Structures are given as C-alpha cells and as structure tokens.
Amino acid sequence: MIWSLTMSKTKYDRQLRIWGEVGQAALEEASICLLNCGPTGSEALKNLVLGGVGSITIVDGSKVELGDLGNNFMVDERSVGQSKAKSTCAFLQELNDSVKAKFVEESPDTLIMTSPSFFSQFTLVIATQLVEDSMVKLDRICREADVKVVFVRSYGLVGLVRVSVQEHTIIDSKPDHFLDDLRLNNPWPELNSFVETIDLNVSDHVAHKHIPYVVILVKMADEWTKSHSGNLPSTREEKKEFKDFVKSKMISMDEDNYKEAIEAAFKVFAPRGISSEIQQICNDSCAEPSSSSSDFWVMVAALKEFVSNEGDGEAPLEGSIPDMTSSTEHYINLQKIFLAKAEADFLVMEKRVKNILKRIDRDPSSISKPTIKSFCKNARKLKVCRYRTVEDEFSNPSVTEIQKCLADEDYSGAMGFYVLLRAVDRFTANYNKFPGQFDGGMDEDISRLKTTALSLLADLGCNGSVLPDDLINEMCRFGASELHVVAAFVGGIASQEVIKLVTKQFVPMLGTYIFNGIDHKSQRLLVFLKPEAFQGAIKAINERILSVLDDSGSGRVDMGMHVLNDKRKRVAFEALMWKPVKEGSSQITKTDAEKYIKLLRAIYMLEAHGEEEEITFNQFLDMLDDPDWGFGIMSTVLRLESNDRNRHGSQVCSVCRYPIIGSWFKEVKARFSLCSQCYSEGKVPPPFKQEEDYRFREHGSEAEAMKPKCVCFSVQSHKKPIATRKKQRN
Amino acid sequence: MADLEAPQSKTRDLDKLLLRAGNLVGPDFYPGAELRDDIRDYVRILVVGAGGLGCELLKDLALSGFRNLDVIDMDRIEVTNLNRQFLFRLEDVGKPKAEVAAKRVMERVSGVEIVPHFSRIEDKELDFYNDFNIIALGLDSIEARRYINGVACGFLEYDEDDTPRRETIKPMVDGGTEGFKGHARVIVPGVTPCFECTIWLFPPQVKFPLCTLAETPRNAAHCIEYAHLIKWHEVHGGKSFDPDEPEHMKWVYDEAIKRAELFGIPGVTYSLTQGVVKNIIPAIASTNAIISAACALETLKIVSGCSKTLANYLTYNGGEGLHTKVTEFVRDQDCLVCGPGILIELDTSITLQKFIDMLEEHPKLLLSKASVKHGKDSLYMQAPPVLEEMHRPNLSKPLYDLMGRVQKDTVHVFGTGLKNEEKHSSLTKLRVVFKGADGVTDMDTAIGA
C-alpha cells in the first residue's frame, strides 16, 4: 500500500523532499573518512550519520581527556583515557544502525605520512584540525586518488572550510530561482499550432480570462513580428509598446491571465539560445569526448551537437511549465505539448549520446535513460566546479588580492584570520606550541605571532601589509581552543558541503570560507581560486548580473548595482564581459557595449572625472583587460547576487525610479511602491507628504502582489502582515 | 594537530574565552573564573522547542558552560524526526520530546540540569518565562514565535523618557531553518527589533484561490487542497480534519486521486498529499546544526560579553554555494509589542467592561474578546468558562480600583485583534493613565504623549 511507507522512507522523509531518492541512494553509497574526531569532526560526521551516509571511518590516535568532555558530545566520563576514535564511533553508531561505522586508532598526520594508499578507498575525506603541512600532503594524495576532500578547522571563535576536488560536475544544480523554459521567443511548430486553435477574441468572458498567458504571449509576439519585419521588441520603447499591446486585449480589469502576461512579457524579449555559461561548458576542452571522458562530458558533447543541429541554438526543452491562470483543459493541453517536445528532444539526445559512446569504444547503453533524461531536463542548469590544489593556493597566492582584501573594510577581518591561521601553524613549527595555548607568556606569544605573521606576509610577497593588532591578540587569546559551538557551526557547514558533493546536487562552495564568530561577518575568500574557477563562478550568476544591459524596463535591470561604491562599478564592467552572446559568437557586440557605456557615463564617468568623457569601445576593452579591474570583485558580485534575486516584473520604485529588487513595499491606500532602500530611509514620492502615516504591504514576489481578490484558503496558520511605517520621529 | 600537555579541566577550551581579556569583546566583559562560575551556577536558559533546533540548542548550551536549562515542547517523537533530532532513537517514538531530550543530554554532559516541560507554551504562567535570563527559540511556527516574543517583551518596562529599563530586558535568540537555508537572530527587547518589528521578513504563505480549487484545478496540489479543504467538509460535515490521523490523510489522498483522474492531472502522491496538507517544511541535520550553533554562541556572548554580539540578523544559504550575511534591522518605534506601549488616558470612573469595549474601537487595537491582566493579577479572562465566571464580577467595577488606585500603570490585554482585515491572536501592552487621579506621585498626565 502506498500510504504505508517503509520505515527508512519515513525516517528520511524530510530530507527526501530535498534531494529525492536518487540523492539518498548516492548518500547511502558514500564512504566517508574523518580525520580527527574532536568536536569539529564529530559534529560534521553526526549530521551525515543521521542522514544515512553509507559508511564512516574515523581516524584519530588520541585518548579522551577530561578537557574533551567540555566540548565534545560524543565522549562522556566513562570514555576518559580510552580511544577517542572508538568512543566517538560507538556514539555515532547509536544514532543510525544502518550506517557502517569503523575507526582507526592512529594519528592522521602519521597516516598521511606513512600510508597514502589508505585514502583511496573513500568517496570523500573530511579533514579536520590539520596543520598546513598535513593539509598539503593529504590534498596531493587525494587528488591523485580522485578522492574529494573537505578541510575544516575551528580555532577559537574563527574557523575555515575549504573544498578540494579536481573537478565536480553537476547536472541537478537546483537553483533557487531560474527562468522557466517556455520558448515564448522561439516557439516550436506544435506549440504554434496549439496557440492557433485558441481565439483571443472569444466573446465568452469566462473563457477569455482563462486563456493561459503562454498562449496570449506567443500569439501576440507572432502578431508583433509580422508587423515589425520579423523582429521581436528590442528597444525600451518597443517593449513598452508591446506590453501596452497586450494590455489592450484585456476586456476587464480582473483578468489575471492578462496581468500575468504583462508581467511575463520580458520572457518574450529574452535572448534566444543557450546562456554563456552553458556555452562555456560546451566550449570546454573536456567536451571533446575520448575514452576517458566521464558520463557528464559525453552528454555535454551530445548537447553541443544538439544545440548546433536539432536544437537550432537551443538546449533540449525542460518540459515543465509553471502554474498559471488557465482553464484546466488548456493547461493540461499545454503541459502535454511541452512534455511531448521534451520527450522528442530527449530521444534525439539519447541517440547522440549512444553514437558518441560508440565512437569512443564504450558500451552505447552505458549511460542510463534516466541519467540522460535528467541531463536533458537540467541542460540549462549544468555546473562545473574546479578547485585549485591547496599546495598551489599556499605557494602561489595572488599578492595583490591579499593586499586588496587586507585593505578592504569588509574583507580585512576574513583575510586577516586566513593569514593568521597559517601563521599559527608556522608558529607551532617553531615553538612547539600554539600561541596562547598555555596561560603564561601571553605577551611574548603575541609579539612572536605578530613577527611570524609579518614574515609570512613578506614571504608571500606582501611587504608592507599589516595585520590589525586586535586580530593577533584575539588569535593568541583563542589559544587553539576548540569551542563546541564554533565546531558545530563549521562542522555543520562541512557536512552540508559533503552532502552536495556526494549527492551531486546543489552547488558546493567555491573559495575558502572564513568563519568569524566575533560578529558573524564571515566571508568567502575567492582570491585563491584559479582564474578558470573565477570565471566559472562569475558565469554562474551572469544571467542576473547581465541584466544591467537590459535598459528595457523589463524588470531585469539592476541599476542599483552601479551606484555608491567602486566595487559596484567594477561589477558593472565585469558584467559586460559576460553578456550572453548571440549565435555562439564569443565577442561582445558593439551595440551592447555602446549602450552600456552610456549607462556608465551617466553613473560612473561623471563621478570619476567630474565631466563627461567619451571612451571608445577599445578603450573600454582595455579597461576590462586591466588586471586591476578584474579580480577582487567576485565576492561583491556574490553578495549582490544573494540580495538581488527577487525581482518584481516591471515594478519601479516611486522614489528612486530604479526597478525594485528584493522586497517591494506597496502603500495600501496611495498605492505607490518603494524599494527596500527607500522604504528604510523613510522616503515617499514627491506628491505625497512626508509627515503622513502610511501603511505598507511587503511583497516577497511578484506573484504575491497580484493575488486574486476571491476568497483564499490559508495553507499555513500564520498571516501576512502589513508593515506600518509611521512618520519619522525627530 | 600537535596536542601538547593541556590543563586537565573540563572547561579547558571555554576558559580561554571566558578567563582571558580580549580586545574584540562586549562592553561588560569581566573575564575571570568568577564569570565562568556565575554562568554555570546562576544563569538560567529556557529552550523553547525540542525539535531539530531544540535538540542541538540543548547540546550546544550544555557544552558552552551553562548548567541550568529548561526545555518546553508539547510534541511527541515521530519517526520523521530521526533524520535530524539526534537525541531521539527509534524506541523513543511516541514519547514526549522535551523529556527524552533532557534525559539524553543529562546522561552525556555530567552536571547539567535540564528541566523538561511537556506542555504547550501558552499553558505556562507568564511568571514561568520571567525566571529565565535568556530564552532560546527553536521553533518552526511563526505563531509560536509571536507568542513568546509577546511574553518576553511584556516584561519590558520603560522609564518616563521611554528608555528601556535594563533589568526588565529579556533577551531572546531565535533560529529558523528550511532545507539548506536558515536564519539566526538576537532580539534584545527595547534595544534591537523584536519579532513583531520585522514580522514582514517571513515569506508570504502559499494560498490557492477557492475558485481555482473548485473550478480550474491545474496541478496535484490543487486537487489535494480541494479534497482537504472543500470535499472533507462536504462529506464529513462538522467532523474536523486531523492531519495526524492516518485514516484522514488516506481519505484526502484517495479523494485527491479521484479528482486528479477526473481532470487528467498527474502527480498526486501520498507523500505530496502529506506535504501539502501538513505544510511540511523540508529539514536536514546540517542546517539545524549550523543555525543552532550560531544561536548558542550568541547566547553565550549576551551572557558573558566575551565577544561582540550579532547585530542582529544572520541569514545562511547553503544551496547554491555558500552565503552568510548579517543584516542590522532597526526597531519599529511604534511596535505594539516591544515599544513603550499604547498610552490610554481614562477617567477613574471607567468600568472594566467599558474599558474592554473601548479596546474594540481603539483604532490602534481593534481588539475584541479581550482578557485583561494587571501585573500578575488577571482582571478578566474570556476563557476557560470557570475562570470567566470567577472574574465576571470585576466587569462592573472601575478599572482604577481594580488596578489598586495607582495613577498610572501597564496592563496587558489579550484577545482577537484585527490587522490587515485578518483576525489574529494578540497580546498587547497598554500604559494606562488615569485623568484627575490624585496620585501621590508627581508624574504628570502627559507622559509619553
């Protein structure tokens, strides 16, 4: 019976809803090795054991001391004097008996030195509390054996997490927000013929308001192109005109389907074809299949062929459609048409995959149908993550980037602690103890650590850089303590990364995460990445960043990015580099650049030079190529990214006139809209009075804002509030 | 790591933080063994919820130097908890979460005292909450957070110049997770925004219009909600639907399947039916561990001042890469919950009944069916019936008399508020000032106006 689920399905229900049975199976096949089972390591492992990881092997040569009882839940009074690995293993086994739990009573440092082959049996190694020398050696061993590594360290109130793997490819990257694959700008024949069967001018009101917006937009885009020599709307004016055209077809104000069509009109204007990120994956040298190619790259090779043949520039259709106002019949029919096209695309892809496999002397059926199907469904969301080796990171750092971070208010703490975490290892090598490990001689340790850190910086080539004394003092105060809560935090992050790496779902972190438990202003330092990884990361978000080029009022323009500080300006420059290119060209089009320069001139040039200054396309490219404009902005971009995801169709802030991104505050009576910045600054549009009381409703998404007026059932018990902002005091 | 001779003390690691002076610390940090011992001996923490976050919080606090903990949770252990609530085992299924969680942590961390409360949070006296120095919230419902927030802010008193009185501040740390995402925040009532000041942070609920469910279902969730919200009532009349009753769930599932077949809609599964009907939020161990650790760390920092405090809202997103971000939200000065309160001027002759009627018409309150509490004394209670009857005689008495003939004081009113045209339970603070009362104090009646 369906409703009597097996026990394990029930037990894992809450996580199966995240990564599904495929993800769970991957987890259950994984074999994880933990190095050092202090709180950092054992907390990381605990989260994986609960989730049902296949097997664990704990490596730790130490005995449980009294001090361990104060920070490690896996050991108790009875285990004092016994093997820490054994005690931890016993407790973890208690949490989930379907996990195979083993332990090795041996120091990880020794094992790394004497038995490198030991590590090749594992899927992944969680390496905790290792000093630099062991990190470098382990990383080298695991790269050779194709074993993934997650490094974790907690040290007082700070910590570090770093993933290391040659290459991690992801089919099912599960992005939070992603544009649906509706092909409104490029409909295929079957969709067109379905659309033709529906009359937009139907006289029945009920029927008129139940025509799905997909049909409305395909029809109207077709009408538009017929009267515009085959072109879709491209200029700002044209786009506005198109929306007005759609609006003109409404016969009453309560037609949600038309409101949805106007909101979704930007999907008609979106560029055709695959994104630059997918283009880059197709262009990767690995996409030339050979007998040693992984399944992923074989399928990418097939994708590449598909795009330039049957796909006519597009990837296989995803096949699903979002919910939209519609009659049941129209909706189901649409669903079937999308599914049929996706199935047809899949069959073509499957054939191509088989042919490629034959070509490289592999069994043509060695890649399963479900895998190819999943690949097709996610073809627009593929991800490739590559990581620099730890050795390379340590011995060839980017000097300018370290200096830049140390001088940057937002990054100096994270970079300072990063340098100090390396400095304490050097200190230990010299003095045979960690700074501040013992209570006496604190002042001496502080000055020694300072000297050590400065000489490390000098060795790295960062002469003249200084570290704040506060950080050095804190580092000595921490005295290599492993606090339970810091361990649980960074251990938790490590286990999260392990899950992503093992299930091959979601996207693992890039760079080095420095946890700052002092004010929680933790940062990911990306400056240690290889240039390719950097490019991969920036491409990962290009769709959103690129929207700076869209001055169309489509709601995808983020002008907010340009203003205020240098970093944002750099983002703007960077953005242009990754403009999605048409028809596979890898060049930036001149019109895009010129349009963009206009924007920049308005925002940047005036400010920078005090007067308007013409720059040519080539000068602009020179600026882009200048290394000073390049790196160092990544984290800013990423920070912007996390805030700027939520857009609201064409909503514009009534005060600053920028498109609203993130929270959208709509005044209940006067009905003007504010972006969160203007809202928080207490601004109201000029025609309204500052001193009046206004009531705002905050909308998380565009769909939220246009809920129909008919009675709604509440699925949850809580209510959507209105934020009231009263007149400002003072 | 080179493990050299370490002092043999259970507080080996924590001592570094609590016994040593530092530069990046709070303003009230007095490092020393006394601080550590005071935290151990005198600080009392209440953990609200013994679920995914609560289990972690209890462990984290027990290993952060706290000895005196209480935990409150009304739920019993279910099989679906076991993928993350690490204090529970299969054989514990059906037992109260609070009791098992307390027992397990005490077994492993010697010296820790955890008092479990297998109870609804609303069933505890307000005084119960006032006994704790800090309240740590590990909840999955917004309503429960609002309730605790209202209680904690209810203890807050303001001076005449609207500055919060320090000894009445009851700090809270709050965590929440969903899948790979989560938040941790610090609420210091009167100082940082309370839950109610930033209630808009919570995402909008998923709603389906009735007309879609009844007439144009398009997906599996629409069919399930039709069976759950419409069909159930048609068929079962007054019998209320119980999501924890497997027979009820199966009935909804079967009906949803029928409806889906009728309309040719794919995708109705038993798992999805449960997810939609119970509004199941996916949850994993790692996110809970991360968020709880941040909350426990902040608890330690608030108590000891051993480092800076989170100001004041941390978001974590681990799905696409890894993003953590701190946002400093600002207080709503007019917040009904943590603000100085709504000033109400009354004649000394106003009866309690009249006062309760006024609350319904007060534009800022629109509070019906109000119960009134003055300090520890209930002046009137709408329910349960036995208490209603007990307090009924008060209705005809002047409020001034009931409040002990003081010229001004705070009362708490609890009832059904009307906000955004929606009804909700609301606990609100009022500062009542009596006009013309010949109070012995020399405060003037214009206070706080």
Coordinates of C-alpha atoms in Angstrom, one line a residue, chain A residues 2-3 5 7 10-15 17-19 36 43 46-47 50-51 62 65-78 91 94-95 109 129 131 153 157 173-177 210 323-328 331-332 335 383 428 432-434 436-439 442 469-471 473-474 476-486 488-489 492-493 495-497 499-500 506-509 513 515 517-522 524 544 638 641-643 645 663 665 695 697-698 700-701 704 707-708 710-724 726 729, chain B residues 1-14 16-18 20-25 29 56 59-60 63-64 78-87 89-90 104-105 107-110 142-143 146 162 179-181 199-211 213 215-219 222 225 229-230 250 253-254 263-266 270-272 274-287 289-291 293-294 296-298 301 306-311 314 316-326 332-334 364 419-424:
Chain A
I2 CA 1.3 3.4 -0.9
W3 CA 0.5 5.0 2.4
L5 CA 5.8 3.8 3.6
M7 CA 10.4 2.8 7.9
T10 CA 9.5 7.7 6.7
K11 CA 12.7 8.3 8.7
Y12 CA 14.3 10.2 5.8
D13 CA 11.1 11.9 4.6
R14 CA 12.1 15.4 5.4
Q15 CA 15.4 15.1 3.5
R17 CA 11.8 16.1 -0.1
I18 CA 15.1 18.0 -0.7
W19 CA 17.4 15.6 -2.6
N36 CA 40.5 13.8 13.9
E43 CA 29.7 17.2 14.7
K46 CA 27.0 13.3 13.1
N47 CA 24.9 15.2 10.6
L50 CA 21.7 11.0 10.8
G51 CA 21.1 11.5 7.1
S62 CA 44.4 10.3 20.8
E65 CA 40.9 13.7 28.2
L66 CA 38.9 15.5 30.7
G67 CA 39.0 18.6 28.6
D68 CA 37.3 16.8 25.8
L69 CA 34.2 16.4 27.9
G70 CA 33.7 20.1 27.9
N71 CA 33.4 20.5 24.1
N72 CA 32.6 17.1 22.6
F73 CA 29.2 15.5 22.9
M74 CA 30.4 12.2 21.5
V75 CA 32.5 11.4 24.6
D76 CA 31.5 11.1 28.2
E77 CA 33.0 10.4 31.6
R78 CA 33.3 6.7 31.0
F91 CA 28.1 7.0 19.9
E94 CA 23.9 4.6 18.1
L95 CA 22.4 7.4 16.0
D109 CA 49.4 13.0 10.4
Q129 CA 42.1 20.4 12.6
V131 CA 48.1 21.9 10.2
R153 CA 39.2 23.9 11.1
L157 CA 36.0 32.0 17.5
S173 CA 22.1 22.1 -9.5
K174 CA 18.7 23.0 -8.1
P175 CA 19.0 26.8 -8.4
D176 CA 16.6 28.8 -6.2
H177 CA 15.3 30.9 -9.0
H210 CA -8.9 31.5 -18.7
D323 CA 1.3 27.2 -12.7
M324 CA -0.7 30.0 -14.3
T325 CA -4.2 31.2 -14.5
S326 CA -6.0 28.9 -17.0
S327 CA -8.8 26.6 -17.6
T328 CA -7.9 23.1 -16.6
Y331 CA -3.4 24.0 -19.0
I332 CA -3.3 20.2 -19.4
Q335 CA 1.5 20.6 -20.3
K383 CA 27.6 23.4 -13.4
T428 CA 53.8 25.9 16.1
N432 CA 56.3 23.5 19.5
K433 CA 53.0 25.0 20.9
F434 CA 50.2 27.2 19.6
G436 CA 48.4 31.3 23.8
Q437 CA 47.9 27.6 24.3
F438 CA 49.1 27.9 27.8
D439 CA 48.3 30.6 30.3
M442 CA 50.9 35.7 26.6
D469 CA 46.8 44.0 16.5
D470 CA 43.2 43.2 17.6
L471 CA 43.2 40.1 15.4
N473 CA 45.6 39.4 20.2
E474 CA 42.4 37.5 19.7
C476 CA 46.5 34.3 21.0
R477 CA 43.6 34.6 23.3
F478 CA 41.9 31.7 21.5
G479 CA 45.0 29.6 22.2
A480 CA 44.0 26.8 19.8
S481 CA 40.8 26.2 21.7
E482 CA 38.1 24.2 20.0
L483 CA 34.8 25.7 21.2
H484 CA 31.8 23.4 20.8
V485 CA 29.6 26.0 19.2
V486 CA 32.2 27.1 16.6
A488 CA 29.2 22.7 15.4
F489 CA 28.9 25.7 13.1
G492 CA 27.7 21.8 10.1
I493 CA 28.9 23.7 7.0
S495 CA 28.6 18.3 6.3
Q496 CA 26.4 20.4 4.1
E497 CA 29.2 20.6 1.5
I499 CA 26.1 16.3 1.0
K500 CA 26.3 18.5 -2.0
F506 CA 23.1 21.8 -5.5
V507 CA 26.3 23.7 -5.9
P508 CA 29.3 23.3 -3.5
M509 CA 31.0 26.4 -2.2
Y513 CA 35.2 30.2 3.9
F515 CA 34.0 31.8 9.8
G517 CA 32.3 34.1 15.3
I518 CA 33.0 37.5 16.6
D519 CA 30.4 39.4 14.6
H520 CA 29.4 36.7 12.2
K521 CA 30.7 38.8 9.3
S522 CA 32.2 35.7 7.8
R524 CA 34.3 33.5 1.4
R544 CA 21.4 38.2 -13.2
L638 CA 28.1 37.2 -5.0
E641 CA 23.6 38.2 -6.0
S642 CA 22.1 36.8 -2.8
N643 CA 20.2 40.0 -2.3
R645 CA 17.4 37.7 -6.7
S663 CA 11.5 43.5 -1.0
F665 CA 6.8 47.8 -0.3
R695 CA 0.7 51.6 5.6
R697 CA 2.4 45.8 2.4
E698 CA 5.5 44.0 1.7
G700 CA 8.2 38.8 -1.5
S701 CA 7.5 38.1 -5.1
E704 CA 2.3 37.5 -4.2
K707 CA -3.3 37.5 -5.7
P708 CA -6.8 37.5 -6.8
C710 CA -11.6 36.0 -4.3
V711 CA -11.7 34.1 -1.0
C712 CA -8.4 32.5 -0.3
F713 CA -7.7 29.5 1.8
S714 CA -4.8 29.6 4.0
V715 CA -2.5 26.6 4.0
Q716 CA -0.5 27.9 6.9
S717 CA -1.8 29.3 10.1
H718 CA 0.2 32.5 10.0
K719 CA -0.9 35.7 8.4
K720 CA 0.7 38.0 6.0
P721 CA 1.4 41.2 7.9
I722 CA 1.4 44.8 6.8
A723 CA 4.4 46.8 7.9
T724 CA 3.3 50.1 9.2
K726 CA 4.8 56.0 10.8
R729 CA 10.4 60.9 14.7
Chain B
M1 CA 47.3 18.8 15.4
A2 CA 50.1 18.8 17.9
D3 CA 48.4 18.0 21.2
L4 CA 50.7 19.2 23.9
E5 CA 50.1 18.9 27.6
A6 CA 46.8 20.6 28.3
P7 CA 45.5 21.5 31.7
Q8 CA 43.1 18.8 32.9
S9 CA 39.9 20.7 33.3
K10 CA 36.5 20.2 31.6
T11 CA 36.4 23.8 30.8
R12 CA 39.9 23.7 29.1
D13 CA 38.6 25.3 25.8
L14 CA 35.9 27.6 27.2
K16 CA 40.4 30.6 27.0
L17 CA 37.4 32.7 26.1
L18 CA 36.0 33.5 29.5
R20 CA 41.3 35.9 29.3
A21 CA 40.9 39.6 28.5
G22 CA 40.4 40.4 24.8
N23 CA 40.2 43.4 22.5
L24 CA 37.2 42.5 20.5
V25 CA 34.7 42.0 23.3
F29 CA 33.1 41.7 29.8
E56 CA 21.0 21.0 19.0
K59 CA 23.6 20.1 23.5
D60 CA 25.3 23.4 22.4
L63 CA 28.7 22.4 26.2
S64 CA 29.0 26.2 26.5
E78 CA 7.8 10.8 15.4
V79 CA 9.8 8.6 13.1
T80 CA 10.3 11.5 10.6
N81 CA 12.2 13.4 13.4
L82 CA 15.0 10.8 13.4
N83 CA 17.0 12.2 10.4
R84 CA 18.0 15.2 12.4
Q85 CA 16.8 15.2 16.0
F86 CA 19.8 13.4 17.2
L87 CA 18.8 12.9 20.8
R89 CA 16.1 6.9 18.9
L90 CA 13.6 4.6 17.2
R104 CA 19.8 12.3 26.9
V105 CA 21.8 15.5 27.3
E107 CA 23.3 11.4 30.5
R108 CA 26.1 12.7 28.4
V109 CA 27.1 16.0 30.0
S110 CA 27.6 15.5 33.6
I142 CA 5.5 32.0 13.3
E143 CA 2.6 31.9 15.7
R146 CA 5.0 35.7 18.1
D162 CA 10.9 55.9 27.0
G179 CA 16.2 23.0 3.7
F180 CA 19.6 24.4 3.1
K181 CA 18.6 27.9 4.4
I199 CA 7.4 40.3 11.0
W200 CA 7.4 41.2 7.3
L201 CA 10.7 39.2 7.0
F202 CA 8.7 36.0 6.8
P203 CA 7.8 34.8 3.3
P204 CA 4.2 35.0 2.2
Q205 CA 2.1 31.9 2.7
V206 CA 1.1 29.8 -0.2
K207 CA -2.5 30.4 -0.9
F208 CA -4.8 28.9 -3.5
P209 CA -7.8 30.9 -4.6
L210 CA -11.0 29.0 -3.8
C211 CA -12.2 29.4 -7.4
L213 CA -9.6 24.7 -6.3
E215 CA -13.3 25.1 -10.8
T216 CA -10.0 25.1 -12.6
P217 CA -7.6 22.8 -10.8
R218 CA -4.3 22.6 -12.7
N219 CA -1.9 20.7 -10.6
H222 CA -4.9 22.0 -6.2
E225 CA -6.3 21.1 -1.3
L229 CA -10.5 22.0 2.3
I230 CA -13.7 21.5 0.4
K250 CA -5.6 8.5 3.4
Y253 CA -5.3 11.2 -0.7
D254 CA -7.9 9.0 -2.2
F263 CA -9.3 16.3 -14.7
G264 CA -6.4 14.4 -16.1
I265 CA -3.9 15.9 -13.7
P266 CA -0.7 13.9 -12.9
Y270 CA 0.8 10.2 -0.8
S271 CA 4.0 12.0 0.1
L272 CA 2.9 15.1 -1.7
Q274 CA 1.2 14.9 3.3
G275 CA 3.5 17.7 2.3
V276 CA 0.6 19.9 1.1
V277 CA -1.8 19.2 3.9
K278 CA 0.6 19.4 6.7
N279 CA 2.7 22.1 5.1
I280 CA 5.8 20.1 5.6
I281 CA 9.0 22.1 5.6
P282 CA 11.9 20.0 4.5
A283 CA 14.6 19.8 7.2
I284 CA 18.1 18.4 7.5
A285 CA 20.5 17.9 10.3
S286 CA 23.3 20.1 9.0
T287 CA 21.3 23.3 8.6
A289 CA 23.3 22.3 13.5
I290 CA 24.6 25.5 11.9
I291 CA 21.8 27.7 13.0
A293 CA 25.3 26.8 16.9
A294 CA 25.0 30.4 15.9
A296 CA 24.0 29.2 21.3
L297 CA 27.2 31.2 20.6
E298 CA 25.1 34.4 20.7
K301 CA 28.1 36.3 24.2
C306 CA 33.1 37.6 25.8
S307 CA 32.9 38.9 22.2
K308 CA 30.8 41.2 20.0
T309 CA 27.2 40.4 19.6
L310 CA 25.5 39.6 16.3
A311 CA 23.8 42.8 15.1
L314 CA 22.2 36.4 10.3
Y316 CA 22.5 31.5 5.8
N317 CA 22.0 30.0 2.4
G318 CA 23.9 26.8 1.5
G319 CA 22.1 25.6 -1.6
E320 CA 23.9 27.5 -4.4
G321 CA 27.4 27.9 -3.0
L322 CA 27.5 29.3 0.5
H323 CA 26.3 32.7 1.6
T324 CA 26.1 34.1 5.0
K325 CA 25.1 37.6 5.6
V326 CA 24.5 39.9 8.6
D332 CA 9.8 49.9 14.9
Q333 CA 9.5 52.6 17.5
D334 CA 5.7 52.2 17.5
K364 CA -4.6 51.0 17.0
K419 CA -4.9 43.6 11.5
N420 CA -5.0 43.9 7.7
E421 CA -8.5 42.8 7.7
E422 CA -7.4 39.5 9.2
K423 CA -8.1 38.2 12.7
H424 CA -5.2 37.1 14.9

